[in-house]
PDB file of C-alpha atoms in Angstrom:
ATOM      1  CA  UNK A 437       0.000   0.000   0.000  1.00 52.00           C
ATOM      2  CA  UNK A 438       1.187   3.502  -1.076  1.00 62.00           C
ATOM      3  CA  UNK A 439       0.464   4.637   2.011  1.00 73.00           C
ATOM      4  CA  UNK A 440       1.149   2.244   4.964  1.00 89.00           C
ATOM      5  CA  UNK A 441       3.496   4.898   6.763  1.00 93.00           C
ATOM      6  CA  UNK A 442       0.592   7.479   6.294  1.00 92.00           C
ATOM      7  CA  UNK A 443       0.859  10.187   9.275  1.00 89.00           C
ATOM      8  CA  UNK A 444       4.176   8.589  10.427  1.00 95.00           C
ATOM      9  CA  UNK A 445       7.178  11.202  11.295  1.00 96.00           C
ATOM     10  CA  UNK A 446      10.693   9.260  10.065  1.00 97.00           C
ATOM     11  CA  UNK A 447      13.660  10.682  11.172  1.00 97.00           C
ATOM     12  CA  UNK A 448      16.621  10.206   8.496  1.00 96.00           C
ATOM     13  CA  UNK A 449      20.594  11.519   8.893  1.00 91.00           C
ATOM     14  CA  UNK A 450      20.751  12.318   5.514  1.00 77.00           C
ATOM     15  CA  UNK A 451      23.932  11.896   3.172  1.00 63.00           C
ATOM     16  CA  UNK A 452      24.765  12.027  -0.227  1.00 55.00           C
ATOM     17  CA  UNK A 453      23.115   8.493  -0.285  1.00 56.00           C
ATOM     18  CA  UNK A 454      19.740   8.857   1.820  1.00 64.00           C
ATOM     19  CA  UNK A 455      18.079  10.746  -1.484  1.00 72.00           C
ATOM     20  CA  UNK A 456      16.497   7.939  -2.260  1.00 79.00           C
ATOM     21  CA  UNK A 457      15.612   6.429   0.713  1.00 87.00           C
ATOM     22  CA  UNK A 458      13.668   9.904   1.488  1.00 89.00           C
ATOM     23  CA  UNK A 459      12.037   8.928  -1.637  1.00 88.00           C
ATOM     24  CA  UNK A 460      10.685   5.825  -0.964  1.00 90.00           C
ATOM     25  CA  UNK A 461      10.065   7.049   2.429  1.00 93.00           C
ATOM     26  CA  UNK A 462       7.945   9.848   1.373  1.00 92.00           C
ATOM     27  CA  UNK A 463       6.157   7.492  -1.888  1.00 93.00           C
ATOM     28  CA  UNK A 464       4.939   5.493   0.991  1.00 94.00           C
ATOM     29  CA  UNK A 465       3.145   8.618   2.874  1.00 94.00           C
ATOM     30  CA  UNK A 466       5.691   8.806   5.374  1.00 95.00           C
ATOM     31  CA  UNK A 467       6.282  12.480   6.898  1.00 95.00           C
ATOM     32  CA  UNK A 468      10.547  12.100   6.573  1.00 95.00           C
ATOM     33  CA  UNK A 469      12.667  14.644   8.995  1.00 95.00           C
ATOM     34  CA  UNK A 470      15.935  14.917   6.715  1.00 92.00           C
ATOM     35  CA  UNK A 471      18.881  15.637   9.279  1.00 93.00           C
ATOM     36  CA  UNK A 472      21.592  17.182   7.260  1.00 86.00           C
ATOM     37  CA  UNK A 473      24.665  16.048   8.563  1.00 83.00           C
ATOM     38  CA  UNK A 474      27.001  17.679   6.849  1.00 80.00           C
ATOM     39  CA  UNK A 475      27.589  21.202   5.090  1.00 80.00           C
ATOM     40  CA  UNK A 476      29.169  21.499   1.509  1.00 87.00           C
ATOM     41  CA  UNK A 477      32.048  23.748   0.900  1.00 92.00           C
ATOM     42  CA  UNK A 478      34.087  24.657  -2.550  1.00 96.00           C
ATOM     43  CA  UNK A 479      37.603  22.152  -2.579  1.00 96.00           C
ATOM     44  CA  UNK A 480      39.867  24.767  -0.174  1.00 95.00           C
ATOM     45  CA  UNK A 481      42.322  24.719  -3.115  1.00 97.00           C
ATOM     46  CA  UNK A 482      40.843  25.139  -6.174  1.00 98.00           C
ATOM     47  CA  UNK A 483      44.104  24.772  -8.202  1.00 98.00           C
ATOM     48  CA  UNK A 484      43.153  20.814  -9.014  1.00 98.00           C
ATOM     49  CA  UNK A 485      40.139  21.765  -9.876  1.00 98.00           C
ATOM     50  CA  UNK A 486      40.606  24.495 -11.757  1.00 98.00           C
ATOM     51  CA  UNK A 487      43.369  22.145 -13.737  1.00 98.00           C
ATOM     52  CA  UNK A 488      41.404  19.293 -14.283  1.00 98.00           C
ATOM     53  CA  UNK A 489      38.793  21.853 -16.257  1.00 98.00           C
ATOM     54  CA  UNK A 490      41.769  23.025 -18.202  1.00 98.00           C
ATOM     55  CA  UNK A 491      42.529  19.702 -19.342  1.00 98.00           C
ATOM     56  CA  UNK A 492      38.787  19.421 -20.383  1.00 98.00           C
ATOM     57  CA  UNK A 493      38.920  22.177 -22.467  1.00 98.00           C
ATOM     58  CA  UNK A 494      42.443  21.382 -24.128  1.00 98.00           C
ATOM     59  CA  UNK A 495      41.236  17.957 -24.669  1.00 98.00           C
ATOM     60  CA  UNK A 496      37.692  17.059 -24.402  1.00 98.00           C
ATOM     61  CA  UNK A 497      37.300  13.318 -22.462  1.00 98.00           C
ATOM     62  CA  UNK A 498      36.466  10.405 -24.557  1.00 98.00           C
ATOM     63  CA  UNK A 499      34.195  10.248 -21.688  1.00 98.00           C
ATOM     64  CA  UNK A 500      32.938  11.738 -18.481  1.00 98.00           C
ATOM     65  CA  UNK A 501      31.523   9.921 -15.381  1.00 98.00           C
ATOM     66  CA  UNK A 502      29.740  12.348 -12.911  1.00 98.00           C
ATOM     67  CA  UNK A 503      29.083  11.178  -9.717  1.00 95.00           C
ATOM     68  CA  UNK A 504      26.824  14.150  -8.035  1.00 90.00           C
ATOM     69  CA  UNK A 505      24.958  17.135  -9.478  1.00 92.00           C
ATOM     70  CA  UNK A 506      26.379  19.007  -7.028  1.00 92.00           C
ATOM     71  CA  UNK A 507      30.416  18.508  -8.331  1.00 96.00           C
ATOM     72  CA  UNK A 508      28.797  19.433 -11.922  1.00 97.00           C
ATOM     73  CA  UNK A 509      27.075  22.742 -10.331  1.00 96.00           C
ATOM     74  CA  UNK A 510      30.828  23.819  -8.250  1.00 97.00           C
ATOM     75  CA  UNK A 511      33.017  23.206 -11.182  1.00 98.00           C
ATOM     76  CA  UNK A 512      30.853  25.530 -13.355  1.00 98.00           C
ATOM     77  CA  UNK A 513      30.560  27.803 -10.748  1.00 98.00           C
ATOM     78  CA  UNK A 514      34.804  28.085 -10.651  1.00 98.00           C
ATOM     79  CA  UNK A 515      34.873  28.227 -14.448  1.00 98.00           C
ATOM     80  CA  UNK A 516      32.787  31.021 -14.848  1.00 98.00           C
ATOM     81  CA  UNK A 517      35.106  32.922 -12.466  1.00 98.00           C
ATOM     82  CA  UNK A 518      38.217  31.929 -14.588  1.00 98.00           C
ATOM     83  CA  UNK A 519      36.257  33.468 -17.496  1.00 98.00           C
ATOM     84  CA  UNK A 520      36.285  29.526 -19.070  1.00 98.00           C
ATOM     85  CA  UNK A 521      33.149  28.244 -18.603  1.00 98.00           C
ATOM     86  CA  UNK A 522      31.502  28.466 -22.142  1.00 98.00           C
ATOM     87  CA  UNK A 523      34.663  26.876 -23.358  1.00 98.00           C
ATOM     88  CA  UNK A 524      34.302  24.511 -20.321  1.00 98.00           C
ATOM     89  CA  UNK A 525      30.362  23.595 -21.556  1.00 98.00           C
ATOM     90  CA  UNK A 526      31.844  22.933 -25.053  1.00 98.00           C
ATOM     91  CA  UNK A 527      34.079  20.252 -24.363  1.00 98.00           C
ATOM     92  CA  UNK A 528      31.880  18.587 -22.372  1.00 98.00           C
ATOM     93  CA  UNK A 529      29.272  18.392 -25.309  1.00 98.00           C
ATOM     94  CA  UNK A 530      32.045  16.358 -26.715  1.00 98.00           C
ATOM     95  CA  UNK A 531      32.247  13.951 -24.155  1.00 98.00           C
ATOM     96  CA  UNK A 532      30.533  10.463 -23.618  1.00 97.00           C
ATOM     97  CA  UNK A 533      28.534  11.411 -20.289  1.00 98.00           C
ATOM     98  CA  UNK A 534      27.560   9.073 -17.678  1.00 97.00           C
ATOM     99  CA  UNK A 535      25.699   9.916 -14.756  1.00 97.00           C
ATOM    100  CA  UNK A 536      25.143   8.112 -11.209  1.00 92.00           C
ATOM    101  CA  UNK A 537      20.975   8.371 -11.326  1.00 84.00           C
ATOM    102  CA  UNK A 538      18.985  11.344 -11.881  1.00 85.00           C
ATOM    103  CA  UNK A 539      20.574  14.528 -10.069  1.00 85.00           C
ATOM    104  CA  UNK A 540      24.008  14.930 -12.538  1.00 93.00           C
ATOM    105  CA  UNK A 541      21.777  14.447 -14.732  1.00 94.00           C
ATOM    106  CA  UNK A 542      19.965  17.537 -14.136  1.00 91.00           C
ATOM    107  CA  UNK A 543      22.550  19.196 -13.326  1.00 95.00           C
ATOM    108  CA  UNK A 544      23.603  19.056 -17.004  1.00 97.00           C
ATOM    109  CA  UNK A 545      20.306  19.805 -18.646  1.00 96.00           C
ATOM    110  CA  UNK A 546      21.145  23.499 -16.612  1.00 96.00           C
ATOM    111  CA  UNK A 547      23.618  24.060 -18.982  1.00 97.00           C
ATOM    112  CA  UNK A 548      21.662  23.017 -21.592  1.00 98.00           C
ATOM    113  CA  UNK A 549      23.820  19.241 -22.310  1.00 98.00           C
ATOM    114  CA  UNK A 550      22.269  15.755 -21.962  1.00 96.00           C
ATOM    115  CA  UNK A 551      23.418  12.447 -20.233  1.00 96.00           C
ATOM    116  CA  UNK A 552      24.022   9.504 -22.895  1.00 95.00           C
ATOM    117  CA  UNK A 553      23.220   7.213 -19.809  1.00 95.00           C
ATOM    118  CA  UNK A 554      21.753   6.710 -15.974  1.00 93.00           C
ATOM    119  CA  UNK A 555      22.458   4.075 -13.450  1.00 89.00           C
ATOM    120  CA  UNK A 556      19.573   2.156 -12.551  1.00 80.00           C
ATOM    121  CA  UNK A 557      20.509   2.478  -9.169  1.00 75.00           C
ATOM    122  CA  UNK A 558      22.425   5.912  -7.802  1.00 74.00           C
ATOM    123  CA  UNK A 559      25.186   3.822  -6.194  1.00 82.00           C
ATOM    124  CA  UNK A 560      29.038   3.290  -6.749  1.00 89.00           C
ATOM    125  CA  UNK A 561      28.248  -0.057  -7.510  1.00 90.00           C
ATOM    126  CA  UNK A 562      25.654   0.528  -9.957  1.00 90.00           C
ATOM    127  CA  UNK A 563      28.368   2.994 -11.780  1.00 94.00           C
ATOM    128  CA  UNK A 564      30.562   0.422 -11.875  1.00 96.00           C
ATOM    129  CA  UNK A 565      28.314  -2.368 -13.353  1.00 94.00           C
ATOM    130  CA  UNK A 566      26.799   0.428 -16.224  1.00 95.00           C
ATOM    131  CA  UNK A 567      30.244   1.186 -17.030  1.00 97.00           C
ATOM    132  CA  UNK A 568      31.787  -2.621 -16.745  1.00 96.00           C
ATOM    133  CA  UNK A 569      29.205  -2.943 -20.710  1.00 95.00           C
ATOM    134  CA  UNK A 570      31.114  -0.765 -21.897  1.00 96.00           C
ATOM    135  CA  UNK A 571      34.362  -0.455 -24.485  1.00 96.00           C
ATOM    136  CA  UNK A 572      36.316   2.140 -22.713  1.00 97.00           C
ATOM    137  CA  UNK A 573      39.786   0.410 -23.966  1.00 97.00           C
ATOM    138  CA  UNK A 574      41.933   3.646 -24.517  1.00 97.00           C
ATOM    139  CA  UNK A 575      39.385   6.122 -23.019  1.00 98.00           C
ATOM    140  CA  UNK A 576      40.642   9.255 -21.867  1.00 98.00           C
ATOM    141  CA  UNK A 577      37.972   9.110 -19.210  1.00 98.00           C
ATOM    142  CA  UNK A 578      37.195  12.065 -16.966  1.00 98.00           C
ATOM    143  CA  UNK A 579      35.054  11.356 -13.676  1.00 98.00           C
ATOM    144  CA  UNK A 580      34.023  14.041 -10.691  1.00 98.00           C
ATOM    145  CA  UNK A 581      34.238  12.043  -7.605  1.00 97.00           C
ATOM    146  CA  UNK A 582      32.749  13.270  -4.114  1.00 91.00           C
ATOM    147  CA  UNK A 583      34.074  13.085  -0.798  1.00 89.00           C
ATOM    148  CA  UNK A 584      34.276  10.946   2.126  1.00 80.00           C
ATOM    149  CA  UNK A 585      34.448   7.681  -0.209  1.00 84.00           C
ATOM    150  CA  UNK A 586      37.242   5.507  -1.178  1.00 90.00           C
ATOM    151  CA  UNK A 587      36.791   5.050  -4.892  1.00 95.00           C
ATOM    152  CA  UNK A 588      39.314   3.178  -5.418  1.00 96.00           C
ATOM    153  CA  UNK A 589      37.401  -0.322  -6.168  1.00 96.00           C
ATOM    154  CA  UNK A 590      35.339   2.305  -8.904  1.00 97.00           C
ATOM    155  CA  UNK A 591      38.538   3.743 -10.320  1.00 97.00           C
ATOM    156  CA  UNK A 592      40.304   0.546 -10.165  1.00 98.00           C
ATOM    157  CA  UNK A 593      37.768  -1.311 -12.344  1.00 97.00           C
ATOM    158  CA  UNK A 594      37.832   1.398 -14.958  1.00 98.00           C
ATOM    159  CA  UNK A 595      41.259   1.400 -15.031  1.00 98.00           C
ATOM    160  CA  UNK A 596      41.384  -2.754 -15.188  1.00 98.00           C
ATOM    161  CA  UNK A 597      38.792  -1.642 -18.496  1.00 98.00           C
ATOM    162  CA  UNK A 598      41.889  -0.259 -20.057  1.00 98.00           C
ATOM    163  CA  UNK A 599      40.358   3.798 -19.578  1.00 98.00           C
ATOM    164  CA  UNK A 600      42.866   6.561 -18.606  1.00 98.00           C
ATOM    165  CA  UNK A 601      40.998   7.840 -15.701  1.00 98.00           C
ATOM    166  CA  UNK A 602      41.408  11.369 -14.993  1.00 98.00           C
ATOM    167  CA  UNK A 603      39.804  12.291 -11.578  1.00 98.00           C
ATOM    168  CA  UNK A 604      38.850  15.750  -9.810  1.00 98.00           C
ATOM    169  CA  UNK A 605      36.951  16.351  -6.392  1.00 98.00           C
ATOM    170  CA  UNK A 606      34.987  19.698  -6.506  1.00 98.00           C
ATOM    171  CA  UNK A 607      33.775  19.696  -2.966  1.00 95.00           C
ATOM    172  CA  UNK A 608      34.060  19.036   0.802  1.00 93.00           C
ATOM    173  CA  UNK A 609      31.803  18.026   3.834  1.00 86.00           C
ATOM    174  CA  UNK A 610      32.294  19.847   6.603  1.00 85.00           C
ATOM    175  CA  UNK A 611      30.646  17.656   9.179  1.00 76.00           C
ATOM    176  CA  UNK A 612      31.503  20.058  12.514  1.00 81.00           C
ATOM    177  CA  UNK A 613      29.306  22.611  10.484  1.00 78.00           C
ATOM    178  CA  UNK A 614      25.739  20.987  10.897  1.00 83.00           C
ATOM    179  CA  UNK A 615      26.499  19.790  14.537  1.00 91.00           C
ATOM    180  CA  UNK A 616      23.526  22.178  15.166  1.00 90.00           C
ATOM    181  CA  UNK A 617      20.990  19.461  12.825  1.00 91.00           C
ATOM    182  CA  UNK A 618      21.960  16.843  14.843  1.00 94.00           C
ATOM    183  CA  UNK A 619      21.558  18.703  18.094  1.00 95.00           C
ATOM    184  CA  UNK A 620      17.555  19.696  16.436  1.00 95.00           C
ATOM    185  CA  UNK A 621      16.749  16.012  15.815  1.00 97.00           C
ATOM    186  CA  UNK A 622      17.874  14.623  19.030  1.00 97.00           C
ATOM    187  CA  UNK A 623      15.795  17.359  20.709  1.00 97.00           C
ATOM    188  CA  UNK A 624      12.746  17.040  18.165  1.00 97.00           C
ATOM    189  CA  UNK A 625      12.985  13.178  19.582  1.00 98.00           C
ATOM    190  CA  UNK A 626      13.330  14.034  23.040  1.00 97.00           C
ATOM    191  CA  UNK A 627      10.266  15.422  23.153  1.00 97.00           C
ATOM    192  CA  UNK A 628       8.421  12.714  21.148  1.00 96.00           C
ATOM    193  CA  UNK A 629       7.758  14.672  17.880  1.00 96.00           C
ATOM    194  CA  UNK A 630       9.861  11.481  15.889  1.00 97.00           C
ATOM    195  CA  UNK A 631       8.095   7.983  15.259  1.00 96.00           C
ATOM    196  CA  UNK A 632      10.927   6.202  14.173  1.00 97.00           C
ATOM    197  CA  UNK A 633      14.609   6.789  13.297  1.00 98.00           C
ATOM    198  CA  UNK A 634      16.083   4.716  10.189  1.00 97.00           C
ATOM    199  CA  UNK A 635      19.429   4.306  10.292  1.00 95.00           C
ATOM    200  CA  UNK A 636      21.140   3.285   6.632  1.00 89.00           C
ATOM    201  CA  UNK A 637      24.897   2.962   7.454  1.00 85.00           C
ATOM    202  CA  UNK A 638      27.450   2.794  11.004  1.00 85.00           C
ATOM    203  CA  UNK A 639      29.001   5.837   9.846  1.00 83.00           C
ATOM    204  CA  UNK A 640      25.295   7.610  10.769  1.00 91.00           C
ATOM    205  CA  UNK A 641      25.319   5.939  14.560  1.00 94.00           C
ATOM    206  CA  UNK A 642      29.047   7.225  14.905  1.00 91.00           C
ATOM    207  CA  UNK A 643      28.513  10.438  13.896  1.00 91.00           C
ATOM    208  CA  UNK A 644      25.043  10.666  15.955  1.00 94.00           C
ATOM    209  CA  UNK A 645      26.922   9.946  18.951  1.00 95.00           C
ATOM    210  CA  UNK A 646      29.846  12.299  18.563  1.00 92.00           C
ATOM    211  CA  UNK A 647      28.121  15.274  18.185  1.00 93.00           C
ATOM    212  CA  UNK A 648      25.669  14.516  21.110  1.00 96.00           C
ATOM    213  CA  UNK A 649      28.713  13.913  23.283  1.00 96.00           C
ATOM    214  CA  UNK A 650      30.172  17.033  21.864  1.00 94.00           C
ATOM    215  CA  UNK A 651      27.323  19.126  22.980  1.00 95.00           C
ATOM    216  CA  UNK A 652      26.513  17.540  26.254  1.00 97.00           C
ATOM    217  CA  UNK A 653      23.685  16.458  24.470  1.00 96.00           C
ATOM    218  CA  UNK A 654      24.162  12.657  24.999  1.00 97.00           C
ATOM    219  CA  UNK A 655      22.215  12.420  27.981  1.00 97.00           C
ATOM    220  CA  UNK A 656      19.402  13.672  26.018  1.00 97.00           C
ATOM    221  CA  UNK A 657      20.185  11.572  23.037  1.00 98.00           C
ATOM    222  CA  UNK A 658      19.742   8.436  25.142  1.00 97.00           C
ATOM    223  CA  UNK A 659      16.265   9.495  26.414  1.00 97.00           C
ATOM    224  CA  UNK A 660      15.066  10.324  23.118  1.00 98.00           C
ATOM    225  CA  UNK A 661      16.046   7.514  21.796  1.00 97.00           C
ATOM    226  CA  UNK A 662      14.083   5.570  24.032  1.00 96.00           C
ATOM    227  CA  UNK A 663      11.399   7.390  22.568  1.00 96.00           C
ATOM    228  CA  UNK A 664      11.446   6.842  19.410  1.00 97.00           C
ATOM    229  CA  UNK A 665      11.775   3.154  17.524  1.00 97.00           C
ATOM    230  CA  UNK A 666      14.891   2.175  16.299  1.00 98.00           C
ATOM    231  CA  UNK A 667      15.567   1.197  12.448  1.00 97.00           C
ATOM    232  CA  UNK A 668      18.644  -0.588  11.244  1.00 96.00           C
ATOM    233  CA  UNK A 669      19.093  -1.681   7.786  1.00 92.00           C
ATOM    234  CA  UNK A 670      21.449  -4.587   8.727  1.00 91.00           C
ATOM    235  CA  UNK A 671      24.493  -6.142  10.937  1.00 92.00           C
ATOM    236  CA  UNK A 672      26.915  -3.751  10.674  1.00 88.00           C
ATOM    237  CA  UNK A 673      24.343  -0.683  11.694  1.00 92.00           C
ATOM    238  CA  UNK A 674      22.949  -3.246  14.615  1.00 95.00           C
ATOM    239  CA  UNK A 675      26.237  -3.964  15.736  1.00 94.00           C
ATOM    240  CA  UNK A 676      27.561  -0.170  15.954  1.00 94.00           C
ATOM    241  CA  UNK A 677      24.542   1.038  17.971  1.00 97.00           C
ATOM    242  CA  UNK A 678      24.805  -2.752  20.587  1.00 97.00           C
ATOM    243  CA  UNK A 679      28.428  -1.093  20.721  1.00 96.00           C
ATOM    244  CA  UNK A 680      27.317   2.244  21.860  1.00 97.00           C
ATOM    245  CA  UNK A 681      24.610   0.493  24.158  1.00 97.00           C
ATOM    246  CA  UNK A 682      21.772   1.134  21.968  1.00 97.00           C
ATOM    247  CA  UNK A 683      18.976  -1.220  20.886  1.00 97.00           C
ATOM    248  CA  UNK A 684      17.778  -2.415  17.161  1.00 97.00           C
ATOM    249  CA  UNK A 685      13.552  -2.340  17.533  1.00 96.00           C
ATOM    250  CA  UNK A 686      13.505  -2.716  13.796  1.00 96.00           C
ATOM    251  CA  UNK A 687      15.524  -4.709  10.854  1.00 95.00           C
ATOM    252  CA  UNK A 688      14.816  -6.502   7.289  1.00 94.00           C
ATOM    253  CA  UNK A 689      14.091  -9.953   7.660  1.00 90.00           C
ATOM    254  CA  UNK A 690      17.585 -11.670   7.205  1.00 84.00           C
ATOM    255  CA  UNK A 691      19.629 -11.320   4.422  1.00 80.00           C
ATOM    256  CA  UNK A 692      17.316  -8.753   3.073  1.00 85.00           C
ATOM    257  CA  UNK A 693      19.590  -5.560   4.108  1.00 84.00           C
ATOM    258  CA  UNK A 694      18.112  -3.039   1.706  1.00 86.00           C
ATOM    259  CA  UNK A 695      16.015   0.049   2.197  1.00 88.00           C
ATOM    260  CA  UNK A 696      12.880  -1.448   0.345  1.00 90.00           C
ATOM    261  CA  UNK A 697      12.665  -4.233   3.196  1.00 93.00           C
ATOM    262  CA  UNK A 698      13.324  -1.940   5.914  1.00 95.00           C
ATOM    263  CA  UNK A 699      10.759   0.096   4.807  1.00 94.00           C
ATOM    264  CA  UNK A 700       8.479  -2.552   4.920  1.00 94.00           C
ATOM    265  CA  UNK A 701      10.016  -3.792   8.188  1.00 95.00           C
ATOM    266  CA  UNK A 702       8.727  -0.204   9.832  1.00 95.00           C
ATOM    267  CA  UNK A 703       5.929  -0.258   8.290  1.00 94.00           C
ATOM    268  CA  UNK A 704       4.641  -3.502  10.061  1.00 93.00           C
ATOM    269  CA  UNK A 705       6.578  -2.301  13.508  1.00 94.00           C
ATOM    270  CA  UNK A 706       4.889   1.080  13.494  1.00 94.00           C
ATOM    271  CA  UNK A 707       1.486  -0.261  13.220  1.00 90.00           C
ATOM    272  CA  UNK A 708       1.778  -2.486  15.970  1.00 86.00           C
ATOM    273  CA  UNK A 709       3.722  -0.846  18.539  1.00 74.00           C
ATOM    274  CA  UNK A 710       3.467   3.162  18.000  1.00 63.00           C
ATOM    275  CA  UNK A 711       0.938   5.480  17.404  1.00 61.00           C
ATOM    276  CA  UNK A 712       1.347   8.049  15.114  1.00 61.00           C
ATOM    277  CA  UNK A 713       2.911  11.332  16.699  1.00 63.00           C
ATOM    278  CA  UNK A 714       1.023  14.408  16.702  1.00 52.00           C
ATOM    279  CA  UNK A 715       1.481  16.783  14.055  1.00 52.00           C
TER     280      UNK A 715
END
């Protein structure tokens, strides 16, 4: 049913990868409470950058990989201030372009150039099986990475392809920056305004904790999170919150560690055991 979490308030720490989760979240009537966890600053030396669009422009890629719209958006933003970025726009018309699902991909219709191809799913790994179909034997190959993940099994198996891969990274989190989210959410649970909190990765429980504790907010963590149900997509999420003395209320069924059957996990959970939070 389209809308089993109907009237439900889901609490998500988002990241570059919880898009689509909020998606699903939200096409199944859930109300979803994005926590940004990090803010997005320009690469503090832009000299890489800047060269990698040079080399664009001297020599268009055979083709170009883009990762996020949002490394698309901050290189175009840095060649307009070197006075480059019509120049910049016209070599990439000349390039192969693959995107990783739908948000590079609008980032390029802004400047008025289409993707030849979209991941089915917006993951490395889906990147890396699109691409693995393809003859890129010889490939000058361009690709805008993003931060705060090793891409070195995505490189490597372009590279094992036979591409020259050429590599820039645009952008930085700034995690300390959007302590004050974090500090919102555990207060918004705190006081029972959360249903449920969905956790997607360990990295999420880590980071939840460390900025409580660096707010003397942990205290207040823990009693909001007694709260509010507890979603883990798997394992290794489980196992990081049983570290920090936290509980799982809600998982997949086993071996089913994906956001589709957590979704339906909290779906059945929140029916039973919660009521639906006032509005």
């Amino acid at each position: 049913m389209a809308d089993r979490l109907n009237g439900y308030r889901i609490l998500i720490l988002e990241t570059r990868e919880e898009a689509q989760f909020s998606k699903l979240l939200a096409e199944q009537g859930a109300d979803v409470v994005q926590c940004p966890m990090f803010a997005i600053h320009d690469a503090p030396d832009p000299a890489p950058v800047e060269a990698w669009i040079r080399r664009s422009v001297d020599r268009p890629f055979d083709d170009l990989v883009l990762m996020t719209g949002e490394g698309l958006r901050r290189m175009m933003k840095l060649a307009r201030e070197r006075g480059i970025d019509q120049a910049f726009v016209a070599a990439l018309a000349k390039s192969r372009k693959f995107t990783r699902g739908p948000k590079p991909g609008k980032a390029l219709r802004e400047v008025g150039l289409d993707s030849q191809q979209t991941t089915e799913k917006p993951t490395t790994e889906g990147v890396i099986e699109m691409l693995s179909k393809i003859d890129l034997r010889g490939h000058r190959l361009g690709i805008q990475l993003y931060p705060d993940k090793d891409h070195s099994a995505l490189i490597g198996s372009l590279e094992a392809q036979g591409a020259e891969v050429d590599s820039v990274l645009p952008y930085v989190y700034d995690p300390k920056a959007a302590d004050a989210n974090i500090v919102t959410a555990i207060d918004d649970m705190a006081a029972g305004r959360i249903d449920a909190i969905a956790l997607t990765n360990l990295g999420q429980v880590r980071r939840l904790v460390e900025a409580a504790k660096a707010h003397g907010s942990e205290a207040r963590l823990r009693a909001g999170l007694e709260r509010t149900l507890i979603a883990s997509v798997g394992p290794a999420v489980s196992g990081e919150l049983a570290a920090h003395g936290l509980r799982t209320d809600i998982a997949p069924v086993e071996d089913h560690y994906f956001m589709r059957p957590l979704i339906t996990a909290m779906a059945a959970a929140l029916a039973e055991k919660r009521p639906k939070v006032a509005g």
